[in-house]
Coordinates of C-alpha atoms in Angstrom, one line a residue:
Chain A
X1 CA 99.6 104.4 74.5
X2 CA 98.8 105.0 78.2
X3 CA 95.8 107.2 78.7
X4 CA 93.3 107.9 81.4
X5 CA 89.9 109.4 80.4
X6 CA 87.6 110.8 82.9
X7 CA 84.0 111.7 82.1
X8 CA 81.6 113.4 84.4
X9 CA 83.2 112.0 87.6
X10 CA 81.5 112.8 90.9
X11 CA 82.9 111.2 94.0
X12 CA 83.0 111.5 97.8
X13 CA 82.4 109.8 101.1
X14 CA 79.3 108.8 103.0
X15 CA 78.1 112.4 103.4
X16 CA 77.9 113.0 99.7
X17 CA 80.1 114.1 96.8
X18 CA 83.2 116.2 97.4
X19 CA 84.3 116.5 93.7
X20 CA 81.7 116.9 91.0
X21 CA 81.5 116.7 87.2
X22 CA 85.2 116.2 86.6
X23 CA 86.1 115.6 83.0
X24 CA 89.6 115.5 81.6
X25 CA 92.2 113.3 79.9
X26 CA 95.5 112.4 81.3
X27 CA 97.8 112.1 78.3
X28 CA 100.6 109.6 77.8
X29 CA 103.9 110.8 79.3
X30 CA 102.7 114.1 80.7
X31 CA 103.0 115.6 84.2
X32 CA 99.7 117.0 85.4
X33 CA 99.5 118.8 88.7
X34 CA 96.2 119.4 90.5
X35 CA 96.2 122.6 92.5
X36 CA 93.7 124.0 94.9
X37 CA 93.0 125.3 98.4
X38 CA 92.8 123.0 101.4
X39 CA 89.5 121.2 101.2
X40 CA 89.0 121.8 97.5
X41 CA 88.9 118.1 96.9
X42 CA 92.4 117.3 95.6
X43 CA 93.0 114.2 97.7
X44 CA 89.5 113.0 97.1
X45 CA 89.9 113.4 93.4
X46 CA 93.2 111.5 93.3
X47 CA 91.6 108.6 95.3
X48 CA 88.5 108.6 93.2
X49 CA 90.6 108.4 90.0
X50 CA 91.9 105.0 91.3
X51 CA 88.5 103.7 92.2
X52 CA 89.2 103.8 95.9
X53 CA 86.0 105.6 96.8
X54 CA 82.8 103.6 96.8
X55 CA 80.5 106.7 96.5
X56 CA 81.3 107.6 92.9
X57 CA 79.6 108.1 89.6
X58 CA 80.7 108.8 86.1
X59 CA 83.2 107.1 84.0
X60 CA 87.0 106.6 84.3
X61 CA 88.9 104.5 81.8
X62 CA 92.5 103.4 81.8
X63 CA 93.7 102.4 78.4
X64 CA 90.1 101.9 77.4
X65 CA 89.2 99.7 80.5
X66 CA 86.6 100.8 83.0
X67 CA 88.3 101.4 86.3
X68 CA 85.3 100.5 88.4
X69 CA 85.1 97.0 87.0
X70 CA 88.8 96.3 87.1
X71 CA 90.1 93.9 89.8
X72 CA 92.5 95.5 92.3
X73 CA 95.3 93.3 90.9
X74 CA 94.9 94.5 87.3
X75 CA 94.5 98.1 88.3
X76 CA 97.7 97.8 90.4
X77 CA 99.6 97.0 87.2
X78 CA 98.4 100.4 85.7
X79 CA 98.5 102.9 88.5
X80 CA 100.9 103.3 91.5
X81 CA 100.0 105.6 94.3
X82 CA 102.1 107.5 96.8
X83 CA 99.8 108.8 99.6
X84 CA 100.4 111.8 101.8
X85 CA 103.0 111.3 104.4
X86 CA 101.5 110.0 107.6
X87 CA 103.0 109.0 110.8
X88 CA 102.5 105.5 112.1
X89 CA 104.4 102.8 113.9
X90 CA 106.1 101.1 111.0
X91 CA 108.5 98.3 111.8
X92 CA 109.4 97.3 108.2
X93 CA 112.8 98.1 106.7
X94 CA 113.3 100.2 103.7
X95 CA 114.1 97.2 101.5
X96 CA 111.0 95.3 102.8
X97 CA 108.8 98.3 102.1
X98 CA 110.1 98.8 98.6
X99 CA 109.6 95.1 98.0
X100 CA 105.9 95.5 98.8
X101 CA 105.6 97.2 95.4
X102 CA 106.4 93.8 93.8
X103 CA 103.2 92.2 95.4
X104 CA 101.3 91.9 92.1
X105 CA 104.3 90.5 90.3
X106 CA 105.0 87.8 92.9
X107 CA 103.2 84.5 93.8
X108 CA 101.4 84.5 97.1
X109 CA 103.8 82.2 98.7
X110 CA 106.8 82.8 96.4
X111 CA 109.9 84.7 97.5
X112 CA 111.9 87.3 95.7
X113 CA 112.7 86.5 92.1
X114 CA 115.9 87.8 90.3
X115 CA 113.7 90.2 88.4
X116 CA 112.2 91.5 91.6
X117 CA 115.6 92.2 93.2
X118 CA 116.9 93.8 89.9
X119 CA 114.0 96.2 89.8
X120 CA 114.1 97.0 93.5
X121 CA 117.8 97.8 93.2
X122 CA 117.1 100.0 90.2
X123 CA 114.3 102.0 91.8
X124 CA 116.2 102.4 95.1
X125 CA 119.1 104.0 93.2
X126 CA 116.6 106.2 91.2
X127 CA 115.1 107.4 94.4
X128 CA 118.6 107.7 96.0
X129 CA 117.9 105.5 98.9
X130 CA 120.3 102.5 98.3
X131 CA 122.3 103.5 101.4
X132 CA 119.2 103.2 103.6
X133 CA 118.3 99.7 102.5
X134 CA 118.3 98.0 106.0
X135 CA 117.1 101.0 108.0
X136 CA 113.7 100.9 109.6
X137 CA 111.2 103.3 108.1
X138 CA 110.4 104.7 111.5
X139 CA 114.0 106.0 111.8
X140 CA 114.0 108.0 108.6
X141 CA 113.4 111.7 108.1
X142 CA 110.4 113.0 106.2
X143 CA 112.3 113.4 102.9
X144 CA 113.8 110.0 103.1
X145 CA 110.5 108.4 103.9
X146 CA 108.8 110.1 101.0
X147 CA 111.6 108.8 98.7
X148 CA 111.0 105.3 100.0
X149 CA 107.3 105.5 99.2
X150 CA 108.1 106.8 95.8
X151 CA 110.5 103.9 95.3
X152 CA 107.9 101.5 96.4
X153 CA 105.4 102.9 93.9
X154 CA 108.1 102.6 91.2
X155 CA 108.8 99.0 92.1
X156 CA 105.2 98.4 91.1
X157 CA 106.3 99.1 87.5
X158 CA 103.3 100.9 86.2
X159 CA 102.8 103.4 83.4
X160 CA 101.0 105.8 85.7
X161 CA 102.2 107.4 89.0
X162 CA 99.8 109.2 91.2
X163 CA 101.1 111.3 94.2
X164 CA 99.1 113.1 96.9
X165 CA 100.9 116.2 98.1
X166 CA 104.4 114.7 97.7
X167 CA 106.1 117.8 99.2
X168 CA 103.9 118.4 102.2
X169 CA 105.7 118.3 105.6
X170 CA 109.1 118.5 103.8
X171 CA 111.9 121.1 104.1
X172 CA 112.3 123.3 101.0
X173 CA 115.5 121.4 99.9
X174 CA 113.6 118.1 100.0
X175 CA 110.6 119.6 98.2
X176 CA 112.8 120.4 95.1
X177 CA 114.6 117.1 95.4
X178 CA 111.4 115.1 95.2
X179 CA 110.3 117.0 92.1
X180 CA 113.7 116.5 90.5
X181 CA 113.3 112.8 91.0
X182 CA 109.8 112.9 89.5
X183 CA 111.1 114.8 86.5
X184 CA 113.8 112.2 86.0
X185 CA 111.1 109.5 86.2
X186 CA 109.0 111.2 83.6
X187 CA 111.9 111.8 81.2
X188 CA 113.9 108.6 81.7
X189 CA 111.2 106.0 82.5
X190 CA 108.4 107.6 80.5
X191 CA 106.0 107.7 83.5
X192 CA 102.8 109.6 83.3
X193 CA 102.5 111.6 86.5
X194 CA 99.5 113.0 88.2
X195 CA 100.2 114.9 91.4
X196 CA 98.3 117.1 93.8
X197 CA 100.0 120.0 95.3
X198 CA 99.3 123.3 97.2
X199 CA 102.7 124.9 96.5
X200 CA 102.0 126.6 93.2
X201 CA 105.5 127.9 92.4
X202 CA 107.1 124.5 93.1
X203 CA 105.2 122.7 90.4
X204 CA 105.2 125.2 87.6
X205 CA 108.6 124.2 86.2
X206 CA 107.8 120.5 86.3
X207 CA 104.2 120.4 85.0
X208 CA 103.1 120.4 81.4
X209 CA 99.6 121.1 82.5
X210 CA 97.9 122.3 85.7
X211 CA 94.4 121.7 86.9
X212 CA 92.8 124.2 89.3
X213 CA 90.3 122.7 91.6
X214 CA 87.8 125.0 93.3
X215 CA 85.1 123.7 95.6
X216 CA 85.2 120.2 94.0
X217 CA 85.0 121.4 90.5
X218 CA 87.6 122.0 87.8
X219 CA 87.9 125.8 87.4
X220 CA 90.7 125.8 84.9
X221 CA 92.9 123.3 83.1
X222 CA 95.9 124.0 80.8
X223 CA 99.5 125.0 80.5
X224 CA 101.1 126.9 83.3
X225 CA 101.9 129.8 81.1
X226 CA 98.2 130.3 80.3
X227 CA 96.8 129.4 83.7
X228 CA 99.0 131.4 86.1
X229 CA 97.3 134.7 86.0
X230 CA 96.4 137.2 88.7
X231 CA 92.7 136.6 88.1
X232 CA 92.9 132.8 88.2
X233 CA 94.9 132.8 91.4
X234 CA 92.5 135.3 93.0
X235 CA 89.6 133.2 91.9
X236 CA 90.9 129.8 93.0
X237 CA 93.1 130.6 96.0
X238 CA 91.5 133.8 97.1
X239 CA 94.9 135.4 97.3
X240 CA 96.2 138.6 95.9
X241 CA 99.4 138.0 93.9
X242 CA 101.6 139.5 91.3
X243 CA 102.8 137.4 88.5
X244 CA 106.5 137.7 87.5
X245 CA 108.9 135.7 85.5
X246 CA 111.2 133.3 87.2
X247 CA 114.7 134.4 86.3
X248 CA 115.9 130.8 85.8
X249 CA 113.1 129.0 84.2
X250 CA 111.6 132.0 82.4
X251 CA 108.2 130.6 83.5
X252 CA 105.5 132.6 85.3
X253 CA 105.7 132.6 89.1
X254 CA 103.5 134.1 91.7
X255 CA 104.5 136.6 94.3
X256 CA 102.4 137.2 97.3
X257 CA 101.3 140.8 98.1
X258 CA 101.5 141.5 101.8
X259 CA 98.2 142.6 103.2
X260 CA 99.6 144.9 105.9
X261 CA 97.8 148.2 106.4
X262 CA 95.4 147.4 103.6
X263 CA 92.2 147.1 105.6
X264 CA 93.0 149.0 108.8
Chain B
X1 CA 120.5 87.9 107.1
X2 CA 120.8 88.7 110.7
X3 CA 117.0 88.1 111.3
X4 CA 117.2 84.8 109.4
X5 CA 119.8 83.5 111.9
X6 CA 117.6 84.8 114.7
X7 CA 114.6 83.0 113.3
X8 CA 116.4 79.7 112.9
X9 CA 117.8 80.0 116.4
X10 CA 114.3 80.7 117.8
X11 CA 112.9 77.8 115.9
X12 CA 115.5 75.5 117.3
X13 CA 114.8 76.6 120.9
X14 CA 111.1 76.3 120.4
X15 CA 111.3 72.8 119.0
X16 CA 113.4 71.7 122.0
X17 CA 110.9 73.3 124.4
X18 CA 108.0 71.6 122.5
X19 CA 109.5 68.1 122.7
X20 CA 110.5 68.6 126.3
X21 CA 107.0 70.0 127.1
X22 CA 105.3 66.9 125.6
X23 CA 107.6 64.5 127.4
X24 CA 107.1 66.2 130.8
X25 CA 103.4 66.3 130.2
X26 CA 103.4 62.6 129.5
X27 CA 105.4 61.6 132.5
X28 CA 104.0 64.0 135.1
X29 CA 100.7 63.2 136.8
X30 CA 98.8 61.8 139.8
X31 CA 99.8 58.2 138.8
X32 CA 103.5 57.6 139.1
X33 CA 105.0 56.8 135.8
X34 CA 108.6 56.9 134.5
X35 CA 110.4 57.0 131.2
X36 CA 110.6 53.2 131.1
X37 CA 106.8 52.8 131.1
X38 CA 106.6 55.2 128.2
X39 CA 109.4 53.4 126.4
X40 CA 107.6 50.1 126.9
X41 CA 104.4 51.5 125.5
X42 CA 106.1 53.0 122.4
X43 CA 108.6 50.3 121.6
X44 CA 107.3 47.1 123.1
X45 CA 103.6 48.0 122.8
X46 CA 103.0 47.3 126.5
X47 CA 99.5 48.6 127.1
X48 CA 99.6 48.8 130.9
X49 CA 99.7 52.6 131.0
X50 CA 98.1 53.1 127.6
X51 CA 95.0 54.9 128.8
X52 CA 97.0 57.2 131.1
X53 CA 99.6 58.1 128.5
X54 CA 97.5 58.3 125.4
X55 CA 93.9 59.1 126.4
X56 CA 94.7 61.3 129.4
X57 CA 98.0 62.9 129.2
X58 CA 98.8 63.0 125.4
X59 CA 95.3 64.2 124.5
X60 CA 95.6 66.9 127.2
X61 CA 99.0 68.1 126.1
X62 CA 97.9 68.1 122.5
X63 CA 94.7 70.0 123.2
X64 CA 96.7 72.5 125.2
X65 CA 99.0 73.0 122.3
X66 CA 96.2 73.4 119.8
X67 CA 94.3 75.8 121.9
X68 CA 97.4 77.9 122.6
X69 CA 98.3 77.8 118.9
X70 CA 94.8 78.8 117.9
X71 CA 94.5 81.7 120.4
X72 CA 97.9 83.0 119.5
X73 CA 97.3 82.8 115.8
X74 CA 93.9 84.5 116.3
X75 CA 95.7 87.3 118.3
X76 CA 98.5 87.7 115.7
X77 CA 95.8 88.1 113.0
X78 CA 93.8 90.6 115.0
X79 CA 96.9 92.6 115.9
X80 CA 97.7 92.9 112.2
X81 CA 94.1 93.5 111.3
X82 CA 93.8 96.5 113.7
X83 CA 97.4 97.6 113.4
X84 CA 97.3 97.6 117.1
X85 CA 99.4 95.5 119.5
X86 CA 96.6 95.7 122.1
X87 CA 94.2 93.7 120.0
X88 CA 93.5 90.0 120.8
X89 CA 90.6 87.6 120.7
X90 CA 89.5 89.0 124.1
X91 CA 89.2 92.6 122.7
X92 CA 86.9 92.0 119.8
X93 CA 84.5 90.2 122.1
X94 CA 84.8 86.7 120.7
X95 CA 86.2 85.1 123.9
X96 CA 83.6 86.6 126.2
X97 CA 80.9 85.9 123.7
X98 CA 81.8 82.3 123.4
X99 CA 82.0 81.7 127.2
X100 CA 78.6 83.5 127.5
X101 CA 77.1 80.8 125.2
X102 CA 78.7 78.0 127.2
X103 CA 77.4 79.4 130.5
X104 CA 74.0 80.0 129.0
X105 CA 73.9 76.4 128.2
X106 CA 74.6 75.4 131.8
X107 CA 72.0 77.8 133.0
X108 CA 69.4 76.3 130.7
X109 CA 70.4 72.9 131.9
X110 CA 71.2 71.6 128.5
X111 CA 73.7 68.8 128.7
X112 CA 73.5 66.6 125.6
X113 CA 75.9 65.7 122.9
X114 CA 75.3 66.0 119.2
X115 CA 77.5 64.1 116.9
X116 CA 80.4 64.0 119.4
X117 CA 80.2 67.7 120.3
X118 CA 78.7 68.8 123.6
X119 CA 75.9 71.3 123.2
X120 CA 77.9 73.6 125.3
X121 CA 80.7 73.7 122.7
X122 CA 78.2 74.4 120.0
X123 CA 76.6 77.2 122.0
X124 CA 80.0 78.7 122.8
X125 CA 81.0 78.6 119.2
X126 CA 77.7 80.1 118.0
X127 CA 77.5 82.9 120.5
X128 CA 81.2 83.9 119.9
X129 CA 80.4 84.1 116.2
X130 CA 77.1 86.1 116.8
X131 CA 78.9 88.6 119.0
X132 CA 81.6 89.3 116.5
X133 CA 79.1 89.5 113.6
X134 CA 77.1 92.0 115.7
X135 CA 80.1 94.0 116.5
X136 CA 81.1 94.0 112.9
X137 CA 77.7 95.2 111.7
X138 CA 77.3 97.8 114.4
X139 CA 80.6 99.4 113.6
X140 CA 79.6 99.9 110.0
X141 CA 78.4 103.3 109.1
X142 CA 76.7 103.5 105.7
X143 CA 78.8 100.8 104.3
X144 CA 82.1 102.2 105.5
X145 CA 83.6 100.9 108.6
X146 CA 86.3 102.2 110.8
X147 CA 88.8 100.0 112.7
X148 CA 88.7 102.1 115.8
X149 CA 84.9 101.8 116.0
X150 CA 85.2 98.1 115.6
X151 CA 87.7 97.9 118.4
X152 CA 85.7 100.0 120.8
X153 CA 82.4 98.2 120.0
X154 CA 84.2 94.9 120.6
X155 CA 85.3 96.0 124.0
X156 CA 81.8 97.1 124.9
X157 CA 80.1 94.0 123.6
X158 CA 82.7 91.8 125.4
X159 CA 82.0 93.6 128.7
X160 CA 78.3 93.1 128.2
X161 CA 78.7 89.4 127.5
X162 CA 80.9 89.0 130.6
X163 CA 78.3 90.8 132.7
X164 CA 75.6 88.6 131.5
X165 CA 77.8 85.5 132.1
X166 CA 78.5 86.7 135.7
X167 CA 74.8 87.3 136.2
X168 CA 73.9 83.8 135.3
X169 CA 76.6 82.3 137.5
X170 CA 75.2 84.5 140.3
X171 CA 71.7 83.1 139.8
X172 CA 72.9 79.5 139.7
X173 CA 75.5 79.4 142.4
X174 CA 75.4 75.6 142.6
X175 CA 77.1 75.3 139.2
X176 CA 80.0 77.3 140.3
X177 CA 82.7 74.9 139.3
X178 CA 81.4 74.6 135.8
X179 CA 81.2 78.3 135.5
X180 CA 84.8 78.7 136.7
X181 CA 85.8 76.3 134.0
X182 CA 84.2 78.6 131.3
X183 CA 85.5 81.8 132.8
X184 CA 89.0 80.8 133.6
X185 CA 89.6 77.9 131.4
X186 CA 90.9 74.4 131.9
X187 CA 92.0 71.3 130.0
X188 CA 90.7 69.0 132.7
X189 CA 88.0 67.6 130.5
X190 CA 90.1 67.0 127.5
X191 CA 89.6 64.0 125.3
X192 CA 90.2 63.0 121.7
X193 CA 86.8 64.2 120.7
X194 CA 87.8 67.7 121.6
X195 CA 91.0 67.4 119.6
X196 CA 89.1 66.4 116.5
X197 CA 86.9 69.4 117.2
X198 CA 89.8 71.8 117.1
X199 CA 92.5 70.3 115.0
X200 CA 90.9 70.6 111.5
X201 CA 89.8 74.2 112.1
X202 CA 93.2 75.1 113.3
X203 CA 94.9 73.7 110.2
X204 CA 92.4 75.2 107.8
X205 CA 92.7 78.6 109.4
X206 CA 96.5 78.4 109.6
X207 CA 96.7 77.6 105.9
X208 CA 94.4 80.5 105.0
X209 CA 96.3 82.9 107.2
X210 CA 99.6 81.9 105.7
X211 CA 98.1 82.2 102.2
X212 CA 97.0 85.7 102.9
X213 CA 100.1 86.7 105.0
X214 CA 101.6 89.0 102.3
X215 CA 98.3 90.8 102.0
X216 CA 98.3 91.4 105.8
X217 CA 101.8 93.0 105.4
X218 CA 100.4 95.4 102.9
X219 CA 97.7 96.6 105.3
X220 CA 100.3 98.4 107.3
X221 CA 100.5 101.0 104.5
X222 CA 96.9 101.8 105.0
X223 CA 93.9 100.3 103.1
X224 CA 94.1 102.8 100.2
X225 CA 97.7 102.0 99.4
X226 CA 97.2 98.3 100.0
X227 CA 94.4 98.4 97.5
X228 CA 96.5 100.4 95.0
X229 CA 99.2 97.8 95.4
X230 CA 96.7 95.2 94.2
X231 CA 95.5 93.7 97.4
X232 CA 91.7 93.0 97.5
X233 CA 91.5 94.8 100.8
X234 CA 87.8 94.3 101.8
X235 CA 87.7 90.5 101.1
X236 CA 91.1 90.0 102.8
X237 CA 89.8 91.9 105.9
X238 CA 86.6 89.9 106.0
X239 CA 88.5 86.6 105.7
X240 CA 90.9 87.5 108.4
X241 CA 88.2 88.6 110.8
X242 CA 86.3 85.4 110.1
X243 CA 89.2 83.0 110.7
X244 CA 90.4 84.8 113.8
X245 CA 86.9 84.5 115.2
X246 CA 86.7 80.9 114.2
X247 CA 90.0 80.1 115.9
X248 CA 89.1 81.9 119.2
X249 CA 85.6 80.5 119.4
X250 CA 86.7 77.0 118.7
X251 CA 89.3 77.3 121.4
X252 CA 86.9 78.7 124.0
X253 CA 84.3 76.0 123.1
X254 CA 86.7 73.3 124.3
X255 CA 88.6 74.9 127.1
X256 CA 86.8 78.1 128.3
X257 CA 88.4 81.5 128.3
X258 CA 92.2 81.4 128.6
X259 CA 93.3 85.0 128.7
X260 CA 96.6 86.7 127.7
X261 CA 97.9 84.0 125.3
X262 CA 96.4 85.7 122.3
X263 CA 97.7 89.1 123.5
X264 CA 101.3 88.5 124.7
X265 CA 102.5 85.7 122.5
X266 CA 102.1 87.5 119.1
X267 CA 103.2 90.8 120.7
X268 CA 106.4 89.2 122.0
X269 CA 107.1 87.3 118.7
X270 CA 106.7 90.6 116.8
X271 CA 109.3 92.2 119.0
X272 CA 111.6 89.2 118.4
X273 CA 111.4 88.5 114.7
X274 CA 109.8 91.6 113.2
X275 CA 106.6 92.5 111.5
X276 CA 106.5 90.1 108.6
X277 CA 103.3 88.1 109.0
X278 CA 104.6 85.2 106.9
X279 CA 106.8 84.3 109.9
X280 CA 104.7 85.9 112.6
X281 CA 101.8 83.6 112.1
X282 CA 103.9 80.5 112.2
X283 CA 106.0 81.5 115.2
X284 CA 103.0 82.8 117.1
X285 CA 101.2 79.6 116.7
X286 CA 104.1 77.4 117.8
X287 CA 105.0 79.6 120.8
X288 CA 101.4 79.9 121.9
X289 CA 101.0 76.2 121.8
X290 CA 104.2 75.6 123.9
X291 CA 103.2 78.3 126.3
X292 CA 99.9 76.6 127.1
X293 CA 101.5 73.1 127.4
X294 CA 103.7 74.5 130.2
X295 CA 100.9 76.6 131.7
X296 CA 98.8 73.5 131.9
X297 CA 101.6 71.5 133.5
X298 CA 101.7 74.1 136.2
X299 CA 97.9 74.2 136.5
X300 CA 97.7 70.5 137.2
X301 CA 100.9 70.1 139.3
X302 CA 101.2 73.2 141.4
X303 CA 98.5 72.4 143.9
X304 CA 96.8 69.1 145.0
X305 CA 93.8 69.8 142.8
X306 CA 93.5 71.4 139.4
X307 CA 94.0 75.2 139.1
X308 CA 92.1 77.0 136.3
X309 CA 94.7 77.6 133.6
X310 CA 93.5 81.1 133.1
X311 CA 95.0 82.0 136.5
X312 CA 98.4 80.7 135.4
X313 CA 98.4 82.5 132.0
X314 CA 97.3 85.8 133.7
X315 CA 99.9 85.5 136.5
X316 CA 102.7 84.8 134.0
X317 CA 101.3 86.9 131.2
X318 CA 100.3 90.2 132.8
X319 CA 103.7 91.0 134.3
X320 CA 105.5 89.9 131.2
X321 CA 103.2 92.2 129.1
X322 CA 103.9 95.1 131.4
X323 CA 107.6 94.4 131.1
X324 CA 107.4 94.3 127.3
X325 CA 105.5 97.7 127.3
X326 CA 108.2 99.2 129.5
X327 CA 110.9 98.1 127.1
X328 CA 109.2 100.0 124.3
X329 CA 111.0 103.2 123.3

């Protein structure tokens, strides 16, 4: 039973804590989305949950083991991480990048084992990037690149998958595509997924639970049907919205109210 | 597969160049020798030219190779460490630091040997290390450190060390030749002692680098991701910084500052065979060694006397580097 328990976590950088007093449990097989305004601490939280921040207090356990005392190698067998898209000079090919996910499963000097290549092939087809195999990462579009990084995280073969704003900088079609892939991973591979996102409507159909983060603190946590209310959105995002029902998913959906003429 | 063929072809070319380089180095010199003399020494054990072949020319070529390999490996490590093709032993301050130590030694008039090593070498080594440690400590902010800060601090510290070096040379103008040796590099003083001073370190550092090469590959993804992939980032980074310093300081301590090798060789090899450090470290070392063998050949045959090798490497290296940059898309 894969489980992450967080108790009273506070974490941040050299200038002090960005997120404070976070407590929640990530349940086996669920898809939990963390939502909040820019600067609310979403990225900080997802890093802190993997023990990547030195300035942290509180307790995080993965399957009963304390994250802060786990070695990088052991933790890497539990949690895989897809960071926000960033631009950089990256000369590795798609295949080589995905293979990096196999690091903990390989010897230091050893090459690619049959099980490595089997898994790499499988995750590349799951992420629909088999045809890009020999391309250089630098030559890919944003959506393709994001799928490569997801495939790389999958190659790590972990029960938990963490993603930081997987849809940012992507076209609408790619945004949905990424979430479709995540859904398949949850359903077919039994992954437990934790993802930060700022696009509320995008995640509602895919998430079993949402966490609203406001100024570094959890302001609400629960099922989308209960959390998506006018008052909550006003409180967390400082935006005036109407809530309506999505005609396809029958789930709640927010609709922005234009401000024009209101305060003139 | 295509890159594999490319690598094998490159390896073949390099090995031929290496053997040819050693042969020419052995045969070329102020004393006329030919292939027969060498043949007689190797096969018939005729010791007429033994000293010239073994103690002068072979030791010199071997030292040039080792220093070139060390500097290039150091550069390859630093370029991976900083994720920046402009990095090299010069940039983090280690080369300037080491030569500062050597010149300080001349200035103080210390000229003794301790267990086979000259005090100058020890000074060079120690001050190279001190500079890098200082740079490393200064670029830390409350326990967190940024690669850009380290790079910039290194450049500043290197400039300071160079200024102090020049100042000492200015004060003691009568030691000009010695100073030129440390500032522009030379293998004119090579002997077997120096080889034993460089060889073990090079091998040790090379093995460590190769052992951690996969970890270095992961660092391209950023420290956070590398860590989440299971790479012990902070200890890997410390180890790489230490061995690259070690390699550069030990090179400078036997041959002075030889510029551009640590910058262009790994840069060029990266363009040729790609970013995988498992191959990059090996090919950079080999190519850097060969480059210095030929540079040293030029340095000692081009004019009547000896030219400082740093002039050769800069004259060849700088235009080549600019060419490589202009080729980048």
